[in-house]
mmCIF file of C-alpha atoms and ligand atoms in Angstrom:
data_model
loop_
_atom_site.group_PDB
_atom_site.id
_atom_site.type_symbol
_atom_site.label_atom_id
_atom_site.label_comp_id
_atom_site.label_asym_id
_atom_site.label_seq_id
_atom_site.Cartn_x
_atom_site.Cartn_y
_atom_site.Cartn_z
ATOM 1 C CA MET A 143 2.040 9.485 9.304
ATOM 2 C CA ASN A 144 1.338 6.239 7.627
ATOM 3 C CA ASN A 145 1.733 2.901 9.342
ATOM 4 C CA GLY A 146 0.604 0.333 11.844
ATOM 5 C CA VAL A 147 2.633 1.646 14.656
ATOM 6 C CA VAL A 148 0.621 4.791 14.830
ATOM 7 C CA GLY A 149 -2.569 2.603 15.091
ATOM 8 C CA ASP A 150 -1.063 0.355 17.615
ATOM 9 C CA ILE A 151 -0.212 3.369 19.895
ATOM 10 C CA LEU A 152 -3.546 4.989 19.365
ATOM 11 C CA ARG A 153 -5.499 1.874 20.080
ATOM 12 C CA LYS A 154 -4.111 2.020 23.470
ATOM 13 C CA TYR A 155 -3.863 5.667 23.987
ATOM 14 C CA LEU A 156 -7.405 6.515 23.301
ATOM 15 C CA CYS A 157 -8.627 4.007 26.009
ATOM 16 C CA LYS A 158 -7.464 6.743 28.295
ATOM 17 C CA TYR A 159 -10.125 8.963 27.143
ATOM 18 C CA GLY A 160 -12.635 6.324 26.940
ATOM 19 C CA LYS A 161 -12.442 6.242 23.148
ATOM 20 C CA GLN A 162 -12.186 3.247 20.788
ATOM 21 C CA TRP A 163 -9.713 3.601 17.980
ATOM 22 C CA ASP A 164 -11.354 3.021 14.565
ATOM 23 C CA GLY A 165 -8.828 1.392 12.104
ATOM 24 C CA ARG A 166 -10.163 3.199 9.350
ATOM 25 C CA GLU A 167 -8.800 6.489 10.875
ATOM 26 C CA SER A 168 -5.309 5.298 9.696
ATOM 27 C CA LEU A 169 -6.561 5.892 6.065
ATOM 28 C CA LYS A 170 -7.372 9.363 6.889
ATOM 29 C CA ILE A 171 -4.054 10.476 8.385
ATOM 30 C CA VAL A 172 -1.688 8.713 5.836
ATOM 31 C CA GLY A 173 0.643 11.183 4.200
ATOM 32 C CA LYS A 174 -0.360 14.045 6.548
ATOM 33 C CA THR A 175 2.162 15.929 8.440
ATOM 34 C CA PRO A 176 2.468 15.021 12.192
ATOM 35 C CA LEU A 177 0.572 18.392 13.095
ATOM 36 C CA GLU A 178 -2.163 17.750 10.400
ATOM 37 C CA ALA A 179 -2.572 14.023 11.683
ATOM 38 C CA ALA A 180 -2.735 15.212 15.319
ATOM 39 C CA THR A 181 -5.251 17.877 14.539
ATOM 40 C CA THR A 182 -7.536 15.275 12.732
ATOM 41 C CA ILE A 183 -7.288 12.724 15.517
ATOM 42 C CA VAL A 184 -8.121 15.444 18.316
ATOM 43 C CA GLU A 185 -10.996 16.593 16.164
ATOM 44 C CA ASP A 186 -12.423 13.292 15.171
ATOM 45 C CA TYR A 187 -12.362 11.830 18.501
ATOM 46 C CA GLY A 188 -13.394 15.224 20.344
ATOM 47 C CA LEU A 189 -10.258 14.671 22.590
ATOM 48 C CA PRO A 190 -10.370 17.112 25.679
ATOM 49 C CA CYS A 191 -6.780 18.217 25.243
ATOM 50 C CA ALA A 192 -5.043 20.697 22.779
ATOM 51 C CA VAL A 193 -3.295 19.431 19.708
ATOM 52 C CA ASP A 194 0.187 20.186 21.081
ATOM 53 C CA GLU A 195 -0.617 18.534 24.461
ATOM 54 C CA PHE A 196 -1.665 15.397 22.331
ATOM 55 C CA ASN A 197 1.620 15.720 20.504
ATOM 56 C CA SER A 198 3.649 15.948 23.413
ATOM 57 C CA GLU A 199 2.189 12.715 24.666
ATOM 58 C CA PHE A 200 2.074 10.870 21.455
ATOM 59 C CA TYR A 201 5.752 11.651 20.316
ATOM 60 C CA PRO A 202 7.627 9.755 23.260
ATOM 61 C CA LEU A 203 5.247 6.690 22.537
ATOM 62 C CA PHE A 204 5.884 6.907 18.800
ATOM 63 C CA SER A 205 9.830 7.403 19.153
ATOM 64 C CA ALA A 206 9.866 4.218 21.381
ATOM 65 C CA GLN A 207 8.407 2.088 18.635
ATOM 66 C CA MET A 208 10.628 3.439 15.777
ATOM 67 C CA ASP A 209 12.272 -0.188 15.530
ATOM 68 C CA LYS A 210 8.654 -1.324 14.389
ATOM 69 C CA ILE A 211 8.249 0.973 11.509
ATOM 70 C CA LYS A 212 8.189 -1.024 8.265
ATOM 71 C CA SER A 213 10.015 0.075 5.065
ATOM 72 C CA LEU A 214 7.792 1.036 2.236
ATOM 73 C CA PRO A 215 6.877 -2.018 0.178
ATOM 74 C CA GLY A 216 9.644 -2.207 -2.636
ATOM 75 C CA ALA A 217 12.214 -0.059 -0.801
ATOM 76 C CA ASN A 218 14.451 -2.971 0.298
ATOM 77 C CA ARG A 219 14.210 -4.657 -2.829
ATOM 78 C CA LEU A 220 15.299 -1.355 -4.839
ATOM 79 C CA ILE A 221 18.012 -0.626 -2.373
ATOM 80 C CA ARG A 222 19.498 -4.231 -2.661
ATOM 81 C CA HIS A 223 19.213 -4.329 -6.344
ATOM 82 C CA LEU A 224 21.076 -1.007 -6.916
ATOM 83 C CA LYS A 225 23.825 -1.888 -4.254
ATOM 84 C CA GLY A 226 24.021 -5.323 -5.972
ATOM 85 C CA HIS A 227 24.844 -3.677 -9.319
ATOM 86 C CA GLY A 228 27.371 -1.267 -7.723
ATOM 87 C CA VAL A 229 25.071 1.814 -8.236
ATOM 88 C CA PRO A 230 26.317 4.517 -5.850
ATOM 89 C CA MET A 231 23.338 5.883 -3.684
ATOM 90 C CA ALA A 232 22.766 8.844 -1.502
ATOM 91 C CA LEU A 233 20.038 9.543 0.883
ATOM 92 C CA ALA A 234 18.438 13.140 1.686
ATOM 93 C CA SER A 235 15.689 13.726 3.881
ATOM 94 C CA ASN A 236 13.627 16.393 5.289
ATOM 95 C CA SER A 237 14.409 14.814 8.798
ATOM 96 C CA SER A 238 17.445 15.533 10.963
ATOM 97 C CA LYS A 239 20.498 13.613 10.315
ATOM 98 C CA ALA A 240 20.159 11.891 13.759
ATOM 99 C CA ASN A 241 16.478 10.933 13.148
ATOM 100 C CA ILE A 242 17.500 9.493 9.780
ATOM 101 C CA GLU A 243 20.324 7.381 11.249
ATOM 102 C CA SER A 244 18.262 6.048 14.032
ATOM 103 C CA LYS A 245 15.446 5.042 11.624
ATOM 104 C CA ILE A 246 17.693 3.545 9.046
ATOM 105 C CA SER A 247 19.646 1.572 11.852
ATOM 106 C CA TYR A 248 16.480 -0.704 12.212
ATOM 107 C CA HIS A 249 16.896 -1.986 8.675
ATOM 108 C CA GLU A 250 19.816 -4.193 8.358
ATOM 109 C CA GLY A 251 22.560 -3.186 5.765
ATOM 110 C CA TRP A 252 20.733 0.087 4.694
ATOM 111 C CA LYS A 253 23.411 2.452 6.054
ATOM 112 C CA GLU A 254 26.250 0.665 4.442
ATOM 113 C CA CYS A 255 24.296 1.184 0.921
ATOM 114 C CA PHE A 256 24.549 4.874 0.986
ATOM 115 C CA THR A 257 27.651 6.777 0.143
ATOM 116 C CA VAL A 258 26.241 10.049 1.500
ATOM 117 C CA ILE A 259 23.342 10.551 3.993
ATOM 118 C CA VAL A 260 22.276 14.347 4.292
ATOM 119 C CA GLY A 261 19.681 15.665 6.819
ATOM 120 C CA ARG A 262 17.665 18.734 7.115
ATOM 121 C CA ASP A 263 20.148 20.270 9.706
ATOM 122 C CA GLU A 264 23.145 19.935 7.486
ATOM 123 C CA VAL A 265 22.016 22.189 4.722
ATOM 124 C CA SER A 266 21.298 25.907 4.856
ATOM 125 C CA LYS A 267 18.105 25.754 2.750
ATOM 126 C CA GLY A 268 15.613 23.157 3.013
ATOM 127 C CA LYS A 269 13.626 21.513 0.168
ATOM 128 C CA PRO A 270 11.991 24.296 -1.826
ATOM 129 C CA SER A 271 8.381 23.578 -0.914
ATOM 130 C CA PRO A 272 7.009 21.029 1.773
ATOM 131 C CA ASP A 273 4.309 20.223 -0.520
ATOM 132 C CA MET A 274 6.660 18.901 -3.288
ATOM 133 C CA PRO A 275 9.192 17.008 -1.101
ATOM 134 C CA GLY A 276 12.424 16.832 -3.188
ATOM 135 C CA VAL A 277 11.069 17.122 -6.721
ATOM 136 C CA LEU A 278 12.284 20.658 -7.370
ATOM 137 C CA ALA A 279 15.415 20.163 -5.398
ATOM 138 C CA GLY A 280 16.276 17.175 -7.603
ATOM 139 C CA LYS A 281 15.626 18.943 -10.766
ATOM 140 C CA ALA A 282 17.571 22.099 -9.607
ATOM 141 C CA ALA A 283 20.561 19.524 -9.006
ATOM 142 C CA GLY A 284 20.135 18.633 -12.557
ATOM 143 C CA THR A 285 19.151 15.063 -11.853
ATOM 144 C CA ARG A 286 16.068 13.070 -13.264
ATOM 145 C CA VAL A 287 13.461 12.626 -10.597
ATOM 146 C CA ILE A 288 10.946 9.827 -10.024
ATOM 147 C CA ALA A 289 8.291 10.912 -7.652
ATOM 148 C CA VAL A 290 6.343 8.263 -5.443
ATOM 149 C CA PRO A 291 3.579 10.490 -3.743
ATOM 150 C CA SER A 292 2.349 9.097 -0.420
ATOM 151 C CA LEU A 293 -1.016 10.604 -0.815
ATOM 152 C CA PRO A 294 -3.410 9.400 -3.624
ATOM 153 C CA LYS A 295 -4.805 11.535 -6.364
ATOM 154 C CA GLN A 296 -1.993 14.145 -5.886
ATOM 155 C CA THR A 297 -0.186 13.423 -9.258
ATOM 156 C CA HIS A 298 -0.745 17.176 -10.412
ATOM 157 C CA LEU A 299 1.603 18.255 -7.560
ATOM 158 C CA TYR A 300 4.618 16.525 -9.201
ATOM 159 C CA THR A 301 4.419 17.854 -12.734
ATOM 160 C CA SER A 302 8.174 18.608 -12.706
ATOM 161 C CA ALA A 303 9.117 15.168 -11.947
ATOM 162 C CA ASP A 304 10.338 13.017 -14.871
ATOM 163 C CA GLU A 305 7.942 10.206 -13.754
ATOM 164 C CA VAL A 306 5.337 9.876 -11.129
ATOM 165 C CA ILE A 307 4.678 6.318 -10.021
ATOM 166 C CA ASN A 308 2.122 4.936 -7.592
ATOM 167 C CA SER A 309 4.643 2.841 -5.541
ATOM 168 C CA LEU A 310 8.151 1.620 -5.477
ATOM 169 C CA LEU A 311 6.833 -1.735 -6.929
ATOM 170 C CA ASP A 312 6.536 0.219 -10.273
ATOM 171 C CA ILE A 313 10.067 1.459 -10.623
ATOM 172 C CA ARG A 314 11.665 0.266 -13.902
ATOM 173 C CA PRO A 315 15.368 0.878 -13.647
ATOM 174 C CA GLU A 316 15.817 -0.023 -17.408
ATOM 175 C CA LYS A 317 14.089 3.212 -18.251
ATOM 176 C CA TRP A 318 16.798 5.080 -16.609
ATOM 177 C CA GLY A 319 19.881 3.319 -18.077
ATOM 178 C CA LEU A 320 20.043 0.932 -15.036
ATOM 179 C CA PRO A 321 20.013 -2.660 -14.735
ATOM 180 C CA PRO A 322 16.339 -4.213 -14.872
ATOM 181 C CA PHE A 323 15.075 -6.268 -11.908
ATOM 182 C CA GLN A 324 15.164 -9.912 -12.375
ATOM 183 C CA ASP A 325 12.370 -10.900 -10.030
ATOM 184 C CA TRP A 326 9.267 -10.532 -12.248
ATOM 185 C CA VAL A 327 7.841 -13.877 -13.388
ATOM 186 C CA GLU A 328 5.356 -13.971 -16.191
ATOM 187 C CA ASN A 329 4.340 -10.328 -15.762
ATOM 188 C CA THR A 330 3.861 -10.720 -12.037
ATOM 189 C CA LEU A 331 5.889 -9.562 -9.117
ATOM 190 C CA PRO A 332 6.176 -12.008 -6.151
ATOM 191 C CA ILE A 333 5.438 -10.165 -2.797
ATOM 192 C CA ASP A 334 5.560 -11.195 0.808
ATOM 193 C CA PRO A 335 2.385 -13.062 1.446
ATOM 194 C CA TRP A 336 -0.249 -11.186 3.088
ATOM 195 C CA ARG A 337 -3.383 -12.686 4.741
ATOM 196 C CA ILE A 338 -6.559 -10.937 5.524
ATOM 197 C CA GLY A 339 -10.011 -12.034 5.991
ATOM 198 C CA GLY A 340 -13.610 -11.202 7.201
ATOM 199 C CA PRO A 341 -17.111 -11.494 6.247
ATOM 200 C CA VAL A 342 -18.123 -10.487 2.692
ATOM 201 C CA ILE A 343 -19.999 -7.310 2.484
ATOM 202 C CA LYS A 344 -22.132 -5.501 -0.207
ATOM 203 C CA GLY A 345 -19.778 -3.215 -2.285
ATOM 204 C CA TYR A 346 -20.850 -0.427 -4.539
ATOM 205 C CA GLY A 347 -23.200 -2.859 -6.445
ATOM 206 C CA ARG A 348 -21.463 -2.233 -9.837
ATOM 207 C CA GLY A 349 -19.271 -5.181 -9.926
ATOM 208 C CA SER A 350 -21.779 -7.746 -11.150
ATOM 209 C CA LYS A 351 -24.377 -5.470 -12.454
ATOM 210 C CA VAL A 352 -22.274 -2.817 -14.378
ATOM 211 C CA LEU A 353 -19.238 -4.923 -15.340
ATOM 212 C CA GLY A 354 -20.080 -8.400 -15.224
ATOM 213 C CA ILE A 355 -17.182 -8.867 -12.804
ATOM 214 C CA PRO A 356 -18.761 -9.800 -9.286
ATOM 215 C CA THR A 357 -16.261 -8.747 -6.644
ATOM 216 C CA ALA A 358 -16.596 -10.056 -2.964
ATOM 217 C CA ASN A 359 -16.070 -6.904 -0.939
ATOM 218 C CA LEU A 360 -14.483 -7.173 2.569
ATOM 219 C CA SER A 361 -15.128 -4.347 5.180
ATOM 220 C CA THR A 362 -11.633 -2.476 5.604
ATOM 221 C CA LYS A 363 -12.389 -2.080 9.322
ATOM 222 C CA ASP A 364 -10.429 -4.929 10.656
ATOM 223 C CA TYR A 365 -7.239 -4.419 8.520
ATOM 224 C CA ALA A 366 -6.972 -0.827 7.829
ATOM 225 C CA ASP A 367 -3.472 -0.643 9.005
ATOM 226 C CA ASP A 368 -2.544 -3.368 6.473
ATOM 227 C CA LEU A 369 -4.496 -1.352 3.793
ATOM 228 C CA VAL A 370 -2.533 1.716 4.506
ATOM 229 C CA GLU A 371 0.708 -0.050 4.034
ATOM 230 C CA HIS A 372 -0.043 -1.847 0.847
ATOM 231 C CA PRO A 373 0.316 0.280 -2.439
ATOM 232 C CA SER A 374 -3.106 0.454 -4.361
ATOM 233 C CA GLY A 375 -2.931 -1.817 -7.496
ATOM 234 C CA VAL A 376 -4.006 -5.035 -8.976
ATOM 235 C CA TYR A 377 -2.768 -8.208 -7.039
ATOM 236 C CA PHE A 378 -3.719 -11.858 -6.937
ATOM 237 C CA GLY A 379 -3.561 -15.037 -4.717
ATOM 238 C CA TRP A 380 -5.852 -17.487 -3.275
ATOM 239 C CA ALA A 381 -9.291 -17.108 -1.576
ATOM 240 C CA GLY A 382 -10.914 -19.559 0.898
ATOM 241 C CA LEU A 383 -14.571 -19.781 1.767
ATOM 242 C CA ALA A 384 -15.066 -22.179 4.601
ATOM 243 C CA THR A 385 -17.958 -24.264 3.263
ATOM 244 C CA ARG A 386 -16.944 -23.994 -0.364
ATOM 245 C CA GLY A 387 -13.164 -24.437 -0.979
ATOM 246 C CA VAL A 388 -10.261 -22.496 -2.137
ATOM 247 C CA PHE A 389 -10.195 -20.575 -5.470
ATOM 248 C CA LYS A 390 -8.075 -18.508 -7.577
ATOM 249 C CA MET A 391 -8.430 -14.902 -6.988
ATOM 250 C CA VAL A 392 -7.463 -11.446 -8.649
ATOM 251 C CA MET A 393 -8.093 -8.181 -7.047
ATOM 252 C CA SER A 394 -7.741 -4.441 -7.034
ATOM 253 C CA ILE A 395 -6.792 -2.437 -3.995
ATOM 254 C CA GLY A 396 -7.501 1.303 -4.188
ATOM 255 C CA TRP A 397 -9.790 4.140 -5.226
ATOM 256 C CA ASN A 398 -10.860 2.621 -8.557
ATOM 257 C CA PRO A 399 -9.843 5.751 -10.540
ATOM 258 C CA TYR A 400 -12.383 5.084 -13.223
ATOM 259 C CA PHE A 401 -15.070 5.614 -10.514
ATOM 260 C CA ASN A 402 -13.082 7.871 -8.458
ATOM 261 C CA ASN A 403 -14.173 6.262 -5.099
ATOM 262 C CA THR A 404 -13.590 8.299 -1.804
ATOM 263 C CA GLU A 405 -12.400 5.375 0.077
ATOM 264 C CA LYS A 406 -9.655 2.918 -0.359
ATOM 265 C CA THR A 407 -11.208 -0.499 -0.682
ATOM 266 C CA ILE A 408 -10.158 -4.058 -1.548
ATOM 267 C CA GLU A 409 -12.168 -5.899 -4.135
ATOM 268 C CA PRO A 410 -11.222 -9.701 -4.528
ATOM 269 C CA TRP A 411 -12.831 -11.285 -7.780
ATOM 270 C CA LEU A 412 -12.979 -15.081 -7.132
ATOM 271 C CA LEU A 413 -12.293 -16.792 -10.413
ATOM 272 C CA HIS A 414 -15.162 -19.378 -10.253
ATOM 273 C CA ASP A 415 -18.781 -19.562 -11.238
ATOM 274 C CA PHE A 416 -20.841 -19.348 -7.960
ATOM 275 C CA ALA A 417 -24.564 -20.169 -8.166
ATOM 276 C CA GLU A 418 -25.467 -17.812 -5.519
ATOM 277 C CA ASP A 419 -24.291 -14.879 -3.358
ATOM 278 C CA PHE A 420 -22.286 -15.552 -0.336
ATOM 279 C CA TYR A 421 -22.641 -12.310 1.612
ATOM 280 C CA GLY A 422 -21.843 -12.635 5.338
ATOM 281 C CA GLU A 423 -19.777 -15.752 4.753
ATOM 282 C CA GLU A 424 -16.175 -15.722 6.105
ATOM 283 C CA LEU A 425 -13.667 -15.157 3.298
ATOM 284 C CA ARG A 426 -9.871 -15.633 3.722
ATOM 285 C CA LEU A 427 -7.469 -14.190 1.305
ATOM 286 C CA ILE A 428 -3.776 -14.772 0.854
ATOM 287 C CA ILE A 429 -2.240 -12.286 -1.376
ATOM 288 C CA VAL A 430 0.986 -13.564 -3.282
ATOM 289 C CA GLY A 431 1.686 -11.482 -6.076
ATOM 290 C CA TYR A 432 1.418 -7.903 -7.789
ATOM 291 C CA ILE A 433 0.440 -7.186 -11.401
ATOM 292 C CA ARG A 434 0.100 -3.485 -11.947
ATOM 293 C CA PRO A 435 -0.868 -0.014 -10.484
ATOM 294 C CA GLU A 436 -4.643 0.976 -10.813
ATOM 295 C CA ALA A 437 -5.373 2.917 -13.990
ATOM 296 C CA ASN A 438 -7.941 5.185 -15.415
ATOM 297 C CA PHE A 439 -9.584 4.233 -18.667
ATOM 298 C CA SER A 440 -11.409 6.125 -21.187
ATOM 299 C CA SER A 441 -14.337 3.752 -21.400
ATOM 300 C CA LEU A 442 -15.933 1.048 -19.442
ATOM 301 C CA GLU A 443 -15.160 -1.380 -22.115
ATOM 302 C CA SER A 444 -11.360 -0.878 -21.950
ATOM 303 C CA LEU A 445 -11.591 -1.307 -18.083
ATOM 304 C CA VAL A 446 -13.464 -4.481 -18.377
ATOM 305 C CA ALA A 447 -11.025 -5.703 -21.101
ATOM 306 C CA LYS A 448 -8.075 -4.850 -18.759
ATOM 307 C CA ILE A 449 -9.600 -6.555 -15.767
ATOM 308 C CA HIS A 450 -10.103 -9.689 -17.908
ATOM 309 C CA GLU A 451 -6.237 -9.620 -18.982
ATOM 310 C CA ASP A 452 -5.500 -9.324 -15.258
ATOM 311 C CA ARG A 453 -7.556 -12.446 -14.683
ATOM 312 C CA GLU A 454 -5.613 -14.309 -17.359
ATOM 313 C CA VAL A 455 -2.294 -13.228 -15.946
ATOM 314 C CA ALA A 456 -3.282 -14.268 -12.513
ATOM 315 C CA GLU A 457 -4.635 -17.700 -13.610
ATOM 316 C CA ARG A 458 -1.521 -18.520 -15.319
ATOM 317 C CA ALA A 459 0.837 -17.373 -12.466
ATOM 318 C CA LEU A 460 -1.117 -19.244 -9.917
ATOM 319 C CA ASP A 461 -0.112 -22.425 -11.649
ATOM 320 C CA LEU A 462 3.444 -21.898 -11.106
ATOM 321 C CA PRO A 463 4.722 -23.691 -8.046
ATOM 322 C CA SER A 464 5.946 -20.772 -6.369
ATOM 323 C CA TYR A 465 2.525 -19.330 -6.191
ATOM 324 C CA ALA A 466 0.670 -22.568 -6.331
ATOM 325 C CA LYS A 467 1.841 -23.663 -2.951
ATOM 326 C CA PHE A 468 -0.055 -21.272 -1.008
ATOM 327 C CA LYS A 469 -3.278 -22.823 -2.124
ATOM 328 C CA ASP A 470 -2.648 -25.215 0.867
ATOM 329 C CA ASP A 471 -2.041 -22.391 3.403
ATOM 330 C CA PRO A 472 -3.886 -23.243 6.690
ATOM 331 C CA TYR A 473 -5.057 -19.764 6.927
ATOM 332 C CA LEU A 474 -7.523 -20.175 4.099
ATOM 333 C CA SER A 475 -9.517 -22.859 5.707
ATOM 334 C CA LYS A 476 -9.171 -21.897 9.542
HETATM 335 N N1 LIG B 299 -10.785 0.050 -11.191
HETATM 336 C C1 LIG B 299 -10.245 1.117 -11.846
HETATM 337 O O1 LIG B 299 -10.712 2.125 -11.889
HETATM 338 N N2 LIG B 299 -8.954 0.946 -12.486
HETATM 339 C C2 LIG B 299 -8.376 -0.161 -12.491
HETATM 340 O O2 LIG B 299 -7.357 -0.343 -13.075
HETATM 341 C C3 LIG B 299 -9.017 -1.399 -12.022
HETATM 342 N N3 LIG B 299 -8.522 -2.657 -11.884
HETATM 343 C C4 LIG B 299 -9.183 -3.562 -11.525
HETATM 344 C C5 LIG B 299 -8.705 -5.042 -11.562
HETATM 345 C C6 LIG B 299 -9.219 -6.129 -11.111
HETATM 346 C C7 LIG B 299 -8.523 -7.526 -11.209
HETATM 347 C C8 LIG B 299 -10.434 -5.863 -10.424
HETATM 348 C C9 LIG B 299 -11.158 -7.188 -9.892
HETATM 349 C C10 LIG B 299 -11.043 -4.649 -10.323
HETATM 350 C C11 LIG B 299 -10.379 -3.446 -10.798
HETATM 351 N N4 LIG B 299 -10.992 -2.273 -10.748
HETATM 352 C C12 LIG B 299 -10.303 -1.230 -11.276
HETATM 353 C C13 LIG B 299 -12.184 -2.042 -9.897
HETATM 354 C C14 LIG B 299 -13.431 -2.108 -10.506
HETATM 355 O O3 LIG B 299 -13.668 -0.777 -11.073
HETATM 356 C C15 LIG B 299 -14.343 -2.593 -9.434
HETATM 357 O O4 LIG B 299 -14.248 -3.784 -9.043
HETATM 358 C C16 LIG B 299 -15.750 -2.095 -9.829
HETATM 359 O O5 LIG B 299 -15.948 -0.759 -9.831
HETATM 360 C C17 LIG B 299 -16.741 -2.682 -8.723
HETATM 361 O O6 LIG B 299 -16.775 -1.934 -7.633
HETATM 362 MG MG1 LIG B 300 -18.231 -5.863 -5.365
#
């Protein structure tokens, strides 16, 4: 269960029980099976109903919103790219054929991209293990397999895959003998601009002190659904502070593998020397491009060196007209 649709439904649904949906709950149910997700919600909110009762009320609401489910970031790009180069594609899923067809019908042109679509109800044996969706099945069929886990920190479950990547943004078709993507510009990948904002809060307190990299943390409360949808990684864009102006920004989204955080956070580094802290001030961000997945490092020095490299990539890229134009986005100074 992993997207804004679930949040939207539960925000309304929970009112019935006099409860208020906490957006951060989205981060807890991402990647869970529907049953696990339902159990979490019923428990966390202490709902006076059984899990299957909750499910039977929730499911019709969810199905009715199927058209609003967004595709994974990078999925449309990948499908168009392969289709454009005449690479044949098949789609196999643990959903029923009917469910797959209804889901993809909301994504224009997708159905036509696949030579074959196979659902759970069309094969006698399902995937070997629900914990390792498709990896063993793919290997058994003699194919090469790239796994894109929906849960963080689960790489060890995918050891049979030829490659485990963090998100579809990290697929490099040329590694597999396929035509490379042409949309990277100067080591950055343009993304659909994403706007978020809120007051600056205190973070883990290591940015300035430990690393010499002062990040301006934002509470995840107001945009947790967005955060769930965006792959962790290093991004860049523009940052607006109402009384101070608009600045270049490079940021990380995720769990900071080096520090092994338990919460997915967003940490923008405003590329400007500020004379003072600005906790509590309204910060507006427009995120326009992607650089790389989060990584672990063998030393603090190598982490810091990499972050400085990211800063250089971002500073250069933001001067390109296609990224520079967002500096004037009204959202930044509203
Ligand atoms: N933390 C990591 O553990 N791995 C990373 O690859 C990583 N990349 C970052 C890139 C940028 C541009 C920034 C600003 C931070 C990054 N961090 C990364 C997070 C860093 O560890 C964090 O900001 C500090 O721990 C302060 O909380
Ligand atoms: Mg910080």
